[in-house]
């Protein structure tokens, strides 16, 4: 269980990293937290000719409030997100999700940019980015680029990123006023990958839902937004029957897989149960916050 | 073979300068290059937690980190906690509560707990169990480890008060 040999580069700046990657994009991998990449190297499932270690790019480790939203540098560690007062105040659903991300020793190293680029379909961060309509900002030799999180993930461990593109930051746009949010996950042990996870935001005005968002992880080949369920909630008055119908629709609208941990039917059931919980909880939290 | 690099790293307060191949894992660097065999190697893919050490004060899997990345960093291993004649308070709690049997997972458990005690209240057994969920023990059933951490958390509270 030792990695195959590779050439190692440790740039001090983003500009330098962009140039290094542009020169050997096809055979190089970026090393950020390494919590997903290094197991793949140890198993020799990946044998890149070069690793470009971006851990010294301190310019990519930041959290900055911006127009009521949040800019999160790609090298921000999971533990920093978990404990950030700004994240807790602006995007409590992200704080809630972070508590489910692996274990402390992994959260100390893992980064948001790495998690999004790795694109595990059961991971929390890609799903929360999808929920919150995040903008994923990148750099390559061709210049800066922005991807919508909803178009970013294309399949298991697959994204739209080009070989020479580096994720530099994630922008979470401000939530509308009178919005509540919630996250729920089912896994065998705390910190394991989700068998299913669901998160929601619910926005109300004048007693009606003006917008609802529902995102799911672990139930498909990539994190999903459930557009049909969201549409069924918009314009409606919130009540238990509405949530029950929406939750059932959520379970029916995913197309999960069967693996060693859970059957497709069980995952569909979990999505419905968790959807009911997060929609109810998200709505309850607005009532409290809007007093 | 890829080009060696010279790194300078501090391990348990001692400065080392060594030439390493980039693919050398920190776990193998500690055990084989420096002879610090207190850090145990279990799964080598970040699942079992046996190789957990502190890197600049934060717990991390030594099997998911390359020695070459440790250039300029401070590493702490179980050898830095205490000695057989002078156990650290946490090690003392592990001994008193019989929190180990074969001892294979113990170095990783201890280094994980050092960081947990620093960062979390550990006010309930549920929180302690969540904190330990990244470290596998195949002997104890965890019960005695939870007791040891509970005692260490309580002792920490008393120290803060006084």
XYZ file of N, CA and C in Angstrom, chain A residues 1-10 31-36 38-39 41-44 51 53 55-56 79 82-83 102-109 189-192, chain B residues 1-3 5 21-23 25 28 32 41 43-47 52 55 58-61 63-66 68-73 112 115-116 119-120 130 133-134 136:
246
model
N 0.829 -1.213 0.000
C 0.000 0.000 0.000
C 0.861 1.261 0.000
N 1.734 1.349 -1.002
C 2.541 2.569 -1.110
C 2.277 3.191 -2.472
N 2.234 4.516 -2.526
C 1.994 5.173 -3.808
C 3.133 4.898 -4.791
N 2.783 4.909 -6.078
C 3.806 4.846 -7.120
C 4.596 6.157 -7.106
N 5.822 6.123 -7.605
C 6.614 7.362 -7.601
C 5.946 8.482 -8.395
N 6.176 9.706 -7.951
C 5.676 10.882 -8.688
C 6.655 12.016 -8.469
N 6.570 12.985 -9.383
C 7.362 14.193 -9.233
C 6.552 15.145 -8.355
N 7.228 15.877 -7.476
C 6.504 16.700 -6.492
C 6.822 18.177 -6.697
N 5.767 18.977 -6.771
C 5.930 20.427 -6.893
C 5.164 21.099 -5.759
N 5.768 22.155 -5.224
C 5.125 22.831 -4.098
C 5.160 24.343 -4.324
N -2.755 18.385 -5.125
C -2.850 17.845 -3.768
C -3.281 18.973 -2.833
N -4.497 18.867 -2.300
C -4.957 19.851 -1.303
C -4.945 19.140 0.048
N -6.111 18.832 0.612
C -6.140 18.134 1.899
C -5.659 16.687 1.794
N -5.820 16.103 0.627
C -5.315 14.743 0.398
C -6.161 13.633 0.994
N -7.315 13.980 1.589
C -8.055 12.964 2.331
C -8.802 11.987 1.415
N -9.015 12.365 0.183
C -9.574 11.436 -0.806
C -8.508 11.009 -1.812
N -5.085 10.808 -1.454
C -3.975 9.943 -1.015
C -4.409 8.475 -0.856
N -5.630 8.183 -0.361
C -6.047 6.766 -0.404
C -6.007 6.192 -1.824
N -4.044 7.105 -4.184
C -2.622 6.921 -4.530
C -2.067 5.693 -3.817
N -2.433 5.532 -2.535
C -1.913 4.395 -1.765
C -2.363 3.063 -2.375
N -3.592 3.027 -2.867
C -4.105 1.820 -3.535
C -3.577 1.686 -4.965
N -2.900 2.727 -5.424
C -2.425 2.815 -6.818
C -3.575 2.778 -7.817
N 2.568 15.438 -8.656
C 1.624 16.036 -7.710
C 2.009 17.501 -7.544
N 1.350 20.296 -5.011
C 0.866 20.495 -3.638
C 0.472 21.962 -3.472
N -0.961 23.261 -0.774
C -1.179 23.589 0.639
C -0.486 24.874 1.104
N 0.511 25.344 0.319
C 1.196 26.581 0.746
C 0.546 27.833 0.140
N -12.723 21.907 9.119
C -12.883 22.289 10.528
C -13.081 23.805 10.674
N -16.682 24.336 9.894
C -17.485 23.788 11.001
C -17.583 24.785 12.150
N -16.526 25.543 12.393
C -16.466 26.393 13.589
C -16.602 27.888 13.276
N -17.018 13.336 7.839
C -15.909 12.505 8.314
C -15.611 12.720 9.804
N -14.329 12.728 10.146
C -13.885 12.780 11.534
C -12.939 13.961 11.701
N -12.712 14.378 12.949
C -11.907 15.581 13.187
C -10.569 15.537 12.437
N -9.862 14.397 12.503
C -8.538 14.326 11.878
C -8.631 14.535 10.363
N -9.768 14.171 9.790
C -9.992 14.393 8.354
C -10.454 15.834 8.118
N -11.319 16.336 9.002
C -11.799 17.709 8.839
C -10.677 18.737 9.019
N -9.658 18.389 9.799
C -8.513 19.283 9.965
C -7.748 19.475 8.655
N -7.791 18.466 7.782
C -7.010 18.526 6.541
C -7.862 18.820 5.316
N -22.461 5.027 10.800
C -21.780 5.613 11.952
C -21.603 7.084 11.667
N -21.527 7.896 12.700
C -21.223 9.308 12.515
C -19.902 9.420 11.746
N -19.916 10.257 10.713
C -18.689 10.479 9.960
C -18.553 9.607 8.729
N -19.346 8.530 8.643
C -19.314 7.721 7.424
C -19.989 8.493 6.290
N 13.178 6.198 -10.139
C 12.843 6.769 -8.821
C 12.792 8.287 -8.915
N 11.781 8.859 -8.257
C 11.647 10.312 -8.332
C 12.681 10.990 -7.445
N 12.898 12.247 -7.732
C 13.962 13.007 -7.081
C 13.721 13.161 -5.577
N 14.035 14.945 -1.921
C 14.039 16.326 -1.444
C 14.499 16.336 0.000
N 12.119 10.600 -0.421
C 11.459 10.457 -1.710
C 10.053 11.053 -1.547
N 9.540 11.821 -2.543
C 8.235 12.474 -2.358
C 7.102 11.518 -1.996
N 7.166 10.274 -2.459
C 6.037 9.377 -2.201
C 6.073 8.753 -0.802
N 5.263 8.188 2.792
C 4.201 8.640 3.689
C 4.806 9.093 5.014
N 5.445 6.257 7.401
C 6.669 5.478 7.170
C 7.925 6.290 7.503
N 10.161 4.413 9.934
C 11.342 3.799 9.329
C 12.529 4.740 9.235
N 0.663 1.652 12.109
C 0.128 1.684 10.750
C -0.874 0.551 10.604
N -4.553 0.554 8.358
C -5.186 0.339 7.043
C -4.446 1.017 5.910
N -3.691 2.053 6.217
C -2.984 2.855 5.209
C -3.907 3.454 4.162
N -5.179 3.667 4.479
C -5.980 4.500 3.587
C -6.966 5.385 4.358
N -6.568 5.738 5.590
C -7.311 6.796 6.279
C -8.590 6.357 6.954
N -8.756 5.076 7.195
C -10.001 4.588 7.779
C -9.857 4.230 9.259
N -2.810 8.258 13.599
C -3.095 9.677 13.849
C -1.968 10.358 14.644
N -0.208 17.524 13.408
C 0.601 18.313 12.478
C 0.300 19.780 12.780
N -2.769 20.063 14.968
C -4.058 19.488 14.569
C -3.903 18.005 14.240
N -4.845 17.189 14.728
C -4.754 15.762 14.448
C -4.918 15.502 12.957
N -4.172 14.510 12.462
C -4.238 14.140 11.041
C -3.748 12.707 10.897
N -4.223 12.055 9.829
C -3.751 10.701 9.522
C -2.352 10.791 8.907
N -0.867 8.494 7.414
C -0.834 7.719 6.170
C -1.438 8.475 4.999
N -2.023 9.651 5.266
C -2.605 10.450 4.180
C -1.823 11.750 4.006
N -0.562 11.711 4.351
C 0.263 12.924 4.334
C 1.661 12.491 3.948
N 2.268 13.224 3.048
C 3.613 12.850 2.610
C 4.655 13.543 3.483
N 7.299 14.782 2.674
C 7.814 15.977 2.003
C 6.949 17.207 2.333
N 5.674 16.964 2.661
C 4.788 18.079 3.044
C 5.118 18.613 4.432
N 5.838 17.820 5.216
C 6.117 18.199 6.605
C 7.262 19.198 6.717
N 7.816 19.608 5.594
C 8.923 20.565 5.624
C 8.483 21.834 6.360
N 9.182 22.159 7.435
C 8.864 23.359 8.213
C 7.741 23.177 9.218
N 7.190 21.968 9.289
C 6.047 21.723 10.186
C 6.496 21.115 11.518
N -5.693 11.473 18.839
C -7.026 11.987 18.507
C -7.637 12.694 19.713
N -6.453 16.212 20.586
C -7.070 17.245 19.759
C -8.551 17.441 20.123
N -9.264 16.342 20.367
C -10.679 16.447 20.758
C -10.828 17.261 22.033
N -10.579 20.911 21.339
C -11.527 21.589 20.446
C -13.000 21.417 20.796
N -13.349 20.432 21.586
C -14.776 20.160 21.828
C -15.069 20.067 23.316
N -18.951 10.240 19.098
C -18.797 10.868 17.782
C -17.330 11.203 17.534
N -15.230 8.272 16.583
C -15.758 7.409 15.518
C -14.766 7.181 14.382
N -13.732 7.987 14.309
C -12.730 7.793 13.254
C -11.569 6.908 13.671
N -10.639 3.022 14.988
C -11.159 1.678 15.207
C -10.376 0.963 16.297
